[in-house]
Structures are given as structure tokens and as C-alpha cells.
């Protein structure tokens, strides 16, 4: 688990919609963009004589031969080649219409009354949908837990479960103050439930210390782990409402000495591997800022694992420089920190730093060498693991950036959360410097601390803020459908050499 430095004051349209339209019916007759009814008489006058004169000219026949020429093969070909000849010459077949007295009016009225509410509901969803409006975003849910909000707690972390139907959030504080003994909460909402109440979570867990990070198990949909301000790591089963606590690390020599910022009744979590970051053991690939004498440990603030190599991970640090690390590291760490297992030095490569501490890192799910980082300098850096300087640097805010995440379905799309109360969505195919959409999460510009894409229901993006609110945003198809050359464009971006 990595630790974080404490900063300064700081409706969906689908098949149901189609069914609703079918139930209501489509108005007939001319309208905008719709042709009027076919006028048979006008067609007869316009087409038949012109073809008759054309045949005469081609055959070179005289008027006295007109009667005989009608029986030739050319005359029959004329009828076959012009399909609407039958419409011109044959009388229309009358349409049989039942008189109103033969319809079961009471049953029809009962059916319409029965489906009226459903049809209106689906039509309203279609009317509110922005799925075909281009790069559009709409808010589906505004979730919160009033007891936590009454304490002034922030949403510090968000996670979707493995089915994509449940979103959970952690409550804590990220500003100055001793929040280690303040009662906190982990809350979850099942968005698939018909009786969903935005201000009444389906599961609430009380925690004795502020929760700074949260992560669902990758395959167990009800298991979630949290990192606390106290340094402990706890695991809960949210399906056990009476006694959800499964495991905890406890306060031992193996417990983190700083708050756990990313990454119990029935038993204890047992440490199997340990790593320590020591300044003297960092690779000398860049000029690092000098630290005060005697300070050797490096504070880790964020972590992200590679989607291509399970041993490879990126760490963000208090010093602002990202580190490429490996679980396979064999070198012993030069530290006097007590531990029940030998501690190793995982750092393999040091990247050029931000102008302040890093708060978030995210590895690309589509390219093994690319990752993003964001921090207190308001910049997002795009790095290649093959070189120290960033490929590009984007200044998104004059305030802190607290989170950055790659899209799970669009190789060139990512999102960032800022201390100015907004969520910015980037599509690098459209622009490499400006956000494609800027979402205003908080009206008073209080910070947005966390965000997560839903990898199962890919049109959903959740973000949490300092008001204690989780908002679930619905993304249009422009953000969820991959373009034909997007993977190739990502490869070209990764191949660029920073200057």
C-alpha cells in the first residue's frame, strides 16, 4: 500500500425506448423531411408519352406502323423496364377497413391505460438522453450519506465492484487535522435496484478512523478493502450487514506509519512481502531535489499496476517524481524500519518530476509503456516508461489535481479531477491540449477528490467531492466507442521522443 502526504488547505435509451415508440405509433402524412403521397395522375401524364416518343425515334417507324408496333417485343419491354407502369394503368386495390363498431373499444382503452405510465417514462428517458448528441455527459445519480456529510467528511475514494452494478465510496478528510480517531464510513449503492434511494446507501460500514482509499476485489463482488488514516488496512464483506469485517492488519510493526492513501473480526491479514523506498537506492536517472540531512525514506502517495506485467507498478511520491518499480526486486532495502519480513528496494527507474507531490497515477490499459500522473502543480504528465521526461504535459488547473484515470474502452480518452470542482474529459484524438468536455461537479468549486470509470457498464463515470457527494455521470457513445485508427494513433504517440 502506498501512503499519501497530507496536502495544504486544500437516463438511458435502449430496447425499451424502441418498444415504447412502437406502442405509441408513428404519425403518417407529410411533414418535415417526409415526402407527400404519390400522385398517380401526374406520373401518368409525365412518363408515358415521353417513353412512347423515345421508342418511335429509335425504331424509325411511321405513324401507320404505330398500331402494329405495339405488339412487338419492344413494347412489352417498355412495360417491364418502367416499373411504375402498373401503377399508372391498373386501378388501385381498395383497402378493407373495419368499421369502428367491430373494434373492442373497452379492451383497447384498458390496454392504453395499462401501458401509459411505462410509455411516458420511456419517452422521457429518450427525451433526456444525450447518447446521439456527440460528446455529451449527463448526471444520472447524486448519491450521499447525510450522517457523514453532517460531520463535514469528504468522499476520498470511489470503487466499482466486479459486476459494475455497485458503487462504493470512502468517507474521510484530506486536509490538515487529526482525523485518525474520527468515526468514518464506507457506503455502497446498488444502482440496479428498483428501490434505490440516493441518500440511503444499501450498505453502510462504520470505521474507527478516516478512510482514505477503497478498492473492490477483482472477482468477489461484495468484498472491498480500505486503507485508513491510522495506517491500517481492513477488508469487509458488504453482503454481511450485521458483521461485515473480514480481516484487518492491526497496529503492529508491519502497519504503515503514515496514512494509507491508495492501493477485523474473523482474522488478521498477514504480511508476505515488503518494500521500502530509500533515497540512496533510487536510480540516478534525473536530478532529484536534495532532502534534509537524515531524511532517507521516500513518501509514496499513489500506485498503479501495469495491465501487461503484473510485477510492474508505478509509484507517485511526495517529491513529485514517479518511480517505475518491480515486485521481482531482489535488492535489500537500506532501512531500519521494523518488519516481520525482509524489505526490498523496488525502484528501477526515476522519471522527471512534477512541480509538487503526485496524488494520482494511472497505467494505460492499451499500451504497456504509457502512464499518466497528476499532482499539486495542476499538471497531467503523459510518460513513456522508456524515457525520463514526459511525452507531454498538460496544465489543467491552477489548483491541485487529485485524480487521473485512463478510459477502460477508449485508448486516447482519460479523465482528471481538480481542486476547482470540475471533472475534465480528454480525447487526444480531438485535442492534445484542451479538454473535450468539462463537467462542473460542485457549484461552489470545492474539490473533486476521486473518480473511477466503470469497466463493465462503460457509459458510467463516478466522481466524489469535498461536499460528501458521489455523482454518477452517463457518457455519450462518443466516449465509449473506439475509433477505427485509435490504437494506431496511440502507438504513434508512444513512439514520440520527448525533447
Short mmCIF file of C-alpha atoms in Angstrom, two decimals, residues 28-399:
data_model
loop_
_atom_site.label_atom_id
_atom_site.label_comp_id
_atom_site.label_asym_id
_atom_site.label_seq_id
_atom_site.Cartn_x
_atom_site.Cartn_y
_atom_site.Cartn_z
CA UNK A 28 -48.37 9.41 -41.06
CA UNK A 29 -48.68 12.03 -43.72
CA UNK A 30 -46.28 14.68 -44.95
CA UNK A 31 -44.06 16.53 -42.56
CA UNK A 32 -40.56 17.96 -42.29
CA UNK A 33 -38.22 15.77 -44.32
CA UNK A 34 -41.08 13.40 -45.33
CA UNK A 35 -42.45 13.23 -48.92
CA UNK A 36 -46.16 13.57 -49.51
CA UNK A 37 -48.40 10.83 -51.02
CA UNK A 38 -47.69 9.62 -54.56
CA UNK A 39 -49.79 11.37 -57.24
CA UNK A 40 -50.61 8.69 -59.82
CA UNK A 41 -52.36 11.01 -62.30
CA UNK A 42 -49.41 13.36 -62.59
CA UNK A 43 -46.99 10.46 -63.06
CA UNK A 44 -49.11 9.14 -65.95
CA UNK A 45 -49.01 12.42 -67.82
CA UNK A 46 -45.30 12.91 -67.26
CA UNK A 47 -43.89 9.48 -68.09
CA UNK A 48 -45.92 7.51 -70.64
CA UNK A 49 -45.86 9.92 -73.62
CA UNK A 50 -42.14 10.59 -73.24
CA UNK A 51 -41.29 6.90 -73.45
CA UNK A 52 -43.65 6.44 -76.38
CA UNK A 53 -41.83 9.15 -78.38
CA UNK A 54 -38.48 7.67 -77.47
CA UNK A 55 -39.43 4.25 -78.84
CA UNK A 56 -40.72 5.80 -82.01
CA UNK A 57 -37.48 7.63 -82.66
CA UNK A 58 -35.28 4.62 -82.01
CA UNK A 59 -37.29 2.28 -84.22
CA UNK A 60 -37.65 4.85 -87.03
CA UNK A 61 -41.25 3.77 -87.65
CA UNK A 62 -44.02 5.83 -89.30
CA UNK A 63 -47.38 6.73 -87.84
CA UNK A 64 -49.08 3.99 -89.92
CA UNK A 65 -46.97 1.38 -88.08
CA UNK A 66 -47.83 2.55 -84.60
CA UNK A 67 -50.64 0.03 -84.11
CA UNK A 68 -48.56 -2.90 -85.28
CA UNK A 69 -45.50 -1.85 -83.25
CA UNK A 70 -47.42 -2.11 -80.02
CA UNK A 71 -47.40 -5.89 -80.37
CA UNK A 72 -43.60 -6.10 -80.81
CA UNK A 73 -41.16 -7.22 -78.16
CA UNK A 74 -40.05 -3.66 -77.66
CA UNK A 75 -43.49 -2.65 -76.48
CA UNK A 76 -43.55 -5.38 -73.86
CA UNK A 77 -40.00 -4.47 -72.81
CA UNK A 78 -41.21 -0.94 -72.35
CA UNK A 79 -43.70 -2.08 -69.71
CA UNK A 80 -41.14 -4.27 -67.92
CA UNK A 81 -38.44 -1.62 -67.85
CA UNK A 82 -40.72 1.01 -66.35
CA UNK A 83 -41.93 -0.45 -63.08
CA UNK A 84 -44.46 2.25 -62.30
CA UNK A 85 -46.43 1.46 -65.49
CA UNK A 86 -48.66 -0.86 -63.50
CA UNK A 87 -49.37 1.89 -61.02
CA UNK A 88 -50.34 4.17 -63.87
CA UNK A 89 -52.66 1.78 -65.67
CA UNK A 90 -54.10 -0.55 -63.02
CA UNK A 91 -56.87 0.53 -60.70
CA UNK A 92 -55.83 0.69 -57.03
CA UNK A 93 -56.95 -2.19 -54.83
CA UNK A 94 -59.34 -0.87 -52.17
CA UNK A 95 -58.13 -1.28 -48.60
CA UNK A 96 -60.53 -3.15 -46.35
CA UNK A 97 -61.19 -1.08 -43.24
CA UNK A 98 -63.33 -2.41 -40.44
CA UNK A 99 -66.00 -0.08 -39.16
CA UNK A 100 -65.36 1.26 -35.64
CA UNK A 101 -68.21 -0.83 -34.30
CA UNK A 102 -66.18 -4.04 -34.90
CA UNK A 103 -63.27 -2.96 -32.61
CA UNK A 104 -63.23 -3.92 -28.93
CA UNK A 105 -63.07 -0.35 -27.66
CA UNK A 106 -63.15 -1.19 -23.90
CA UNK A 107 -60.24 -3.63 -24.19
CA UNK A 108 -58.22 -1.17 -26.28
CA UNK A 109 -58.82 1.59 -23.77
CA UNK A 110 -57.83 -0.69 -20.89
CA UNK A 111 -54.60 -1.63 -22.68
CA UNK A 112 -53.69 2.01 -23.33
CA UNK A 113 -54.34 2.92 -19.69
CA UNK A 114 -52.19 -0.02 -18.58
CA UNK A 115 -49.16 0.94 -20.66
CA UNK A 116 -49.48 4.72 -20.45
CA UNK A 117 -47.13 5.19 -17.48
CA UNK A 118 -44.45 2.92 -18.99
CA UNK A 119 -44.60 4.64 -22.38
CA UNK A 120 -44.37 8.11 -20.83
CA UNK A 121 -41.44 7.01 -18.66
CA UNK A 122 -39.50 5.61 -21.61
CA UNK A 123 -40.26 8.62 -23.79
CA UNK A 124 -38.99 10.90 -21.04
CA UNK A 125 -35.78 8.87 -20.88
CA UNK A 126 -35.34 9.18 -24.64
CA UNK A 127 -36.03 12.90 -24.49
CA UNK A 128 -33.39 13.37 -21.78
CA UNK A 129 -30.83 11.08 -23.41
CA UNK A 130 -27.75 12.65 -24.98
CA UNK A 131 -26.44 9.41 -26.49
CA UNK A 132 -26.52 10.76 -30.04
CA UNK A 133 -25.61 14.37 -29.37
CA UNK A 134 -21.85 13.93 -29.70
CA UNK A 135 -19.55 14.43 -26.70
CA UNK A 136 -22.26 14.84 -24.08
CA UNK A 137 -22.42 13.98 -20.38
CA UNK A 138 -25.49 13.87 -18.11
CA UNK A 139 -25.84 13.24 -14.37
CA UNK A 140 -27.76 10.05 -13.60
CA UNK A 141 -27.47 9.97 -9.80
CA UNK A 142 -26.38 12.24 -6.96
CA UNK A 143 -25.53 9.97 -4.03
CA UNK A 144 -24.63 10.81 -0.45
CA UNK A 145 -24.82 9.74 3.19
CA UNK A 146 -26.23 12.57 5.35
CA UNK A 147 -24.59 11.48 8.67
CA UNK A 148 -21.15 11.60 7.02
CA UNK A 149 -21.90 14.89 5.29
CA UNK A 150 -23.10 16.39 8.58
CA UNK A 151 -19.63 15.68 10.01
CA UNK A 152 -18.02 17.54 7.13
CA UNK A 153 -16.44 14.38 5.73
CA UNK A 154 -15.20 14.24 2.15
CA UNK A 155 -15.56 11.45 -0.38
CA UNK A 156 -11.92 10.36 -0.54
CA UNK A 157 -12.16 7.30 -2.81
CA UNK A 158 -14.56 5.50 -5.15
CA UNK A 159 -14.66 1.95 -6.48
CA UNK A 160 -16.99 -0.09 -8.74
CA UNK A 161 -17.49 -3.78 -7.96
CA UNK A 162 -16.72 -6.57 -10.42
CA UNK A 163 -20.26 -6.64 -11.88
CA UNK A 164 -20.34 -2.88 -12.42
CA UNK A 165 -23.68 -2.57 -10.61
CA UNK A 166 -22.45 -1.38 -7.19
CA UNK A 167 -20.51 1.80 -6.48
CA UNK A 168 -18.88 2.30 -3.07
CA UNK A 169 -17.23 5.34 -1.56
CA UNK A 170 -14.97 6.05 1.40
CA UNK A 171 -15.50 8.98 3.74
CA UNK A 172 -12.58 10.81 5.35
CA UNK A 173 -10.65 14.07 5.21
CA UNK A 174 -7.70 15.06 3.05
CA UNK A 175 -6.91 18.43 4.59
CA UNK A 176 -4.95 19.23 7.75
CA UNK A 177 -6.20 17.99 11.09
CA UNK A 178 -6.06 14.86 13.20
CA UNK A 179 -8.81 12.73 11.71
CA UNK A 180 -7.33 9.42 12.87
CA UNK A 181 -9.84 8.99 15.71
CA UNK A 182 -12.89 10.43 13.96
CA UNK A 183 -15.59 7.88 13.16
CA UNK A 184 -15.89 7.40 9.40
CA UNK A 185 -17.92 5.36 6.92
CA UNK A 186 -17.81 3.16 3.84
CA UNK A 187 -21.06 3.31 1.85
CA UNK A 188 -22.33 1.38 -1.17
CA UNK A 189 -25.27 1.78 -3.56
CA UNK A 190 -26.65 -0.91 -5.90
CA UNK A 191 -27.68 1.05 -8.97
CA UNK A 192 -29.64 -1.91 -10.38
CA UNK A 193 -32.14 -1.93 -7.52
CA UNK A 194 -35.59 -0.54 -8.27
CA UNK A 195 -35.87 0.85 -4.75
CA UNK A 196 -32.62 2.83 -4.99
CA UNK A 197 -32.59 5.82 -2.64
CA UNK A 198 -29.73 8.22 -3.42
CA UNK A 199 -29.44 9.35 0.24
CA UNK A 200 -29.87 5.85 1.72
CA UNK A 201 -26.97 3.53 0.83
CA UNK A 202 -27.73 -0.17 0.52
CA UNK A 203 -24.74 -0.88 2.81
CA UNK A 204 -23.06 1.30 5.46
CA UNK A 205 -19.96 0.31 7.45
CA UNK A 206 -18.77 2.40 10.39
CA UNK A 207 -14.98 2.70 10.61
CA UNK A 208 -12.98 3.94 13.64
CA UNK A 209 -10.63 6.07 11.51
CA UNK A 210 -10.91 8.16 8.36
CA UNK A 211 -10.86 6.01 5.21
CA UNK A 212 -8.58 7.40 2.52
CA UNK A 213 -8.80 4.73 -0.18
CA UNK A 214 -11.10 1.93 -1.27
CA UNK A 215 -10.92 -0.94 -3.75
CA UNK A 216 -13.32 -3.77 -4.57
CA UNK A 217 -11.98 -7.31 -5.04
CA UNK A 218 -11.44 -8.04 -8.77
CA UNK A 219 -13.75 -11.10 -8.74
CA UNK A 220 -15.66 -11.13 -5.41
CA UNK A 221 -18.39 -8.51 -5.92
CA UNK A 222 -19.11 -7.95 -2.22
CA UNK A 223 -15.51 -7.81 -0.87
CA UNK A 224 -13.91 -4.39 -0.52
CA UNK A 225 -10.63 -3.26 1.09
CA UNK A 226 -9.94 0.12 2.66
CA UNK A 227 -6.84 1.98 3.76
CA UNK A 228 -7.16 4.12 6.89
CA UNK A 229 -5.58 7.32 8.15
CA UNK A 230 -4.19 5.26 11.03
CA UNK A 231 -2.16 3.11 8.63
CA UNK A 232 -4.34 0.01 8.91
CA UNK A 233 -5.83 -1.95 6.01
CA UNK A 234 -9.26 -3.53 6.51
CA UNK A 235 -11.36 -5.88 4.37
CA UNK A 236 -15.16 -6.02 4.53
CA UNK A 237 -17.89 -8.25 3.05
CA UNK A 238 -20.72 -5.86 2.27
CA UNK A 239 -23.20 -8.73 1.93
CA UNK A 240 -22.85 -9.36 5.70
CA UNK A 241 -24.78 -6.38 7.01
CA UNK A 242 -24.54 -7.33 10.69
CA UNK A 243 -20.81 -8.15 10.84
CA UNK A 244 -19.09 -7.13 7.59
CA UNK A 245 -15.48 -7.03 8.85
CA UNK A 246 -13.42 -9.92 7.46
CA UNK A 247 -9.76 -9.06 8.11
CA UNK A 248 -7.52 -6.28 9.35
CA UNK A 249 -3.79 -5.72 9.56
CA UNK A 250 -3.89 -4.47 13.14
CA UNK A 251 -1.45 -1.96 14.66
CA UNK A 252 1.85 -3.84 14.61
CA UNK A 253 5.38 -3.29 13.35
CA UNK A 254 4.06 -4.16 9.87
CA UNK A 255 1.43 -1.43 9.92
CA UNK A 256 2.05 1.59 7.72
CA UNK A 257 3.42 4.50 9.71
CA UNK A 258 1.60 7.03 7.52
CA UNK A 259 -1.98 7.11 6.22
CA UNK A 260 -2.74 4.52 3.53
CA UNK A 261 -3.77 6.52 0.51
CA UNK A 262 -4.07 4.00 -2.29
CA UNK A 263 -3.83 0.80 -3.23
CA UNK A 264 -11.33 -7.32 11.56
CA UNK A 265 -13.08 -9.71 13.37
CA UNK A 266 -12.57 -13.07 11.71
CA UNK A 267 -8.82 -12.88 11.22
CA UNK A 268 -5.65 -10.91 10.62
CA UNK A 269 -4.08 -10.00 7.29
CA UNK A 270 -0.59 -11.46 7.18
CA UNK A 271 2.30 -9.66 5.50
CA UNK A 272 4.02 -11.78 2.83
CA UNK A 273 6.21 -9.22 1.02
CA UNK A 274 7.53 -5.80 1.94
CA UNK A 275 9.20 -2.95 0.09
CA UNK A 276 10.79 0.30 1.19
CA UNK A 277 11.78 3.39 -0.76
CA UNK A 278 15.10 4.82 0.35
CA UNK A 279 16.62 7.89 -1.24
CA UNK A 280 20.09 6.36 -1.55
CA UNK A 281 18.72 3.46 -3.59
CA UNK A 282 16.76 5.45 -6.17
CA UNK A 283 18.15 5.21 -9.72
CA UNK A 284 20.10 8.34 -10.70
CA UNK A 285 18.23 8.96 -13.95
CA UNK A 286 17.27 12.54 -13.05
CA UNK A 287 18.48 15.27 -10.76
CA UNK A 288 16.39 14.87 -7.65
CA UNK A 289 15.80 17.62 -5.14
CA UNK A 290 18.07 17.48 -2.12
CA UNK A 291 16.40 16.32 1.05
CA UNK A 292 17.20 17.44 4.60
CA UNK A 293 20.03 15.59 6.27
CA UNK A 294 18.90 12.39 7.93
CA UNK A 295 15.73 12.03 5.82
CA UNK A 296 16.20 8.87 3.79
CA UNK A 297 12.74 7.35 3.33
CA UNK A 298 10.71 8.48 0.33
CA UNK A 299 6.98 9.01 0.88
CA UNK A 300 4.79 7.19 -1.65
CA UNK A 301 1.47 8.86 -2.44
CA UNK A 302 -0.10 6.84 -5.29
CA UNK A 303 0.27 3.48 -7.00
CA UNK A 304 -0.87 1.90 -10.28
CA UNK A 305 -0.12 -1.59 -11.62
CA UNK A 306 0.60 -2.38 -15.26
CA UNK A 307 -2.15 -4.14 -17.24
CA UNK A 308 0.53 -6.07 -19.16
CA UNK A 309 3.05 -7.11 -16.47
CA UNK A 310 1.59 -7.98 -13.04
CA UNK A 311 5.01 -7.44 -11.42
CA UNK A 312 5.40 -3.88 -12.71
CA UNK A 313 3.92 -0.85 -10.93
CA UNK A 314 4.28 2.93 -10.88
CA UNK A 315 4.59 4.91 -7.66
CA UNK A 316 3.88 8.61 -7.19
CA UNK A 317 5.93 10.32 -4.49
CA UNK A 318 5.89 13.33 -2.19
CA UNK A 319 8.90 14.69 -4.06
CA UNK A 320 6.87 14.84 -7.29
CA UNK A 321 8.80 12.23 -9.27
CA UNK A 322 7.19 8.98 -10.46
CA UNK A 323 9.06 5.72 -9.92
CA UNK A 324 8.98 2.57 -12.04
CA UNK A 325 9.07 -0.36 -9.61
CA UNK A 326 9.01 -4.17 -9.68
CA UNK A 327 7.69 -6.80 -7.29
CA UNK A 328 10.54 -9.03 -8.50
CA UNK A 329 13.20 -6.76 -6.99
CA UNK A 330 15.81 -8.70 -5.04
CA UNK A 331 17.96 -5.95 -3.52
CA UNK A 332 17.54 -5.47 0.21
CA UNK A 333 16.29 -2.05 1.27
CA UNK A 334 18.69 0.07 3.33
CA UNK A 335 16.26 0.91 6.11
CA UNK A 336 15.89 0.38 9.83
CA UNK A 337 12.13 0.15 9.67
CA UNK A 338 10.94 -2.86 11.72
CA UNK A 339 9.20 -5.58 9.69
CA UNK A 340 8.32 -9.26 10.05
CA UNK A 341 9.59 -9.91 6.50
CA UNK A 342 12.73 -8.65 4.74
CA UNK A 343 12.13 -5.34 2.98
CA UNK A 344 13.35 -4.92 -0.60
CA UNK A 345 14.13 -1.89 -2.77
CA UNK A 346 11.68 -1.98 -5.71
CA UNK A 347 12.64 1.20 -7.64
CA UNK A 348 14.08 0.61 -11.13
CA UNK A 349 13.74 3.96 -12.88
CA UNK A 350 13.06 7.57 -11.90
CA UNK A 351 11.09 9.94 -14.14
CA UNK A 352 11.30 13.72 -14.37
CA UNK A 353 9.30 15.31 -11.56
CA UNK A 354 6.20 17.41 -11.26
CA UNK A 355 6.37 20.76 -9.51
CA UNK A 356 4.90 19.25 -6.33
CA UNK A 357 3.67 15.99 -4.79
CA UNK A 358 1.90 13.48 -7.05
CA UNK A 359 -1.60 12.50 -6.00
CA UNK A 360 -2.56 10.02 -8.72
CA UNK A 361 -1.05 7.73 -11.35
CA UNK A 362 -2.79 5.55 -13.97
CA UNK A 363 -1.30 2.97 -16.34
CA UNK A 364 -2.74 2.68 -19.85
CA UNK A 365 -4.86 -0.45 -20.36
CA UNK A 366 -3.99 -0.32 -24.09
CA UNK A 367 -0.21 0.27 -24.16
CA UNK A 368 2.40 -1.33 -21.94
CA UNK A 369 4.71 1.71 -21.85
CA UNK A 370 2.31 4.61 -21.19
CA UNK A 371 1.07 6.04 -17.90
CA UNK A 372 -0.42 9.31 -16.60
CA UNK A 373 0.34 11.23 -13.42
CA UNK A 374 -1.32 14.23 -11.76
CA UNK A 375 -0.41 16.35 -8.76
CA UNK A 376 -0.42 19.57 -6.82
CA UNK A 377 1.08 21.59 -9.69
CA UNK A 378 -2.19 21.26 -11.65
CA UNK A 379 -0.48 19.32 -14.46
CA UNK A 380 -1.13 15.93 -16.02
CA UNK A 381 2.03 14.31 -17.39
CA UNK A 382 1.95 11.58 -20.02
CA UNK A 383 5.04 9.40 -19.66
CA UNK A 384 6.63 6.58 -21.60
CA UNK A 385 8.36 4.05 -19.39
CA UNK A 386 11.30 4.15 -21.82
CA UNK A 387 12.42 7.72 -21.06
CA UNK A 388 12.59 10.10 -18.11
CA UNK A 389 10.98 13.30 -19.50
CA UNK A 390 7.22 13.23 -20.11
CA UNK A 391 5.93 12.92 -23.67
CA UNK A 392 3.59 15.80 -22.97
CA UNK A 393 2.50 17.96 -20.06
CA UNK A 394 -0.99 19.46 -19.79
CA UNK A 395 -1.84 22.23 -17.34
CA UNK A 396 -5.45 21.51 -16.47
CA UNK A 397 -5.89 23.64 -13.39
CA UNK A 398 -4.33 26.39 -11.32
CA UNK A 399 -5.23 24.29 -8.28
#
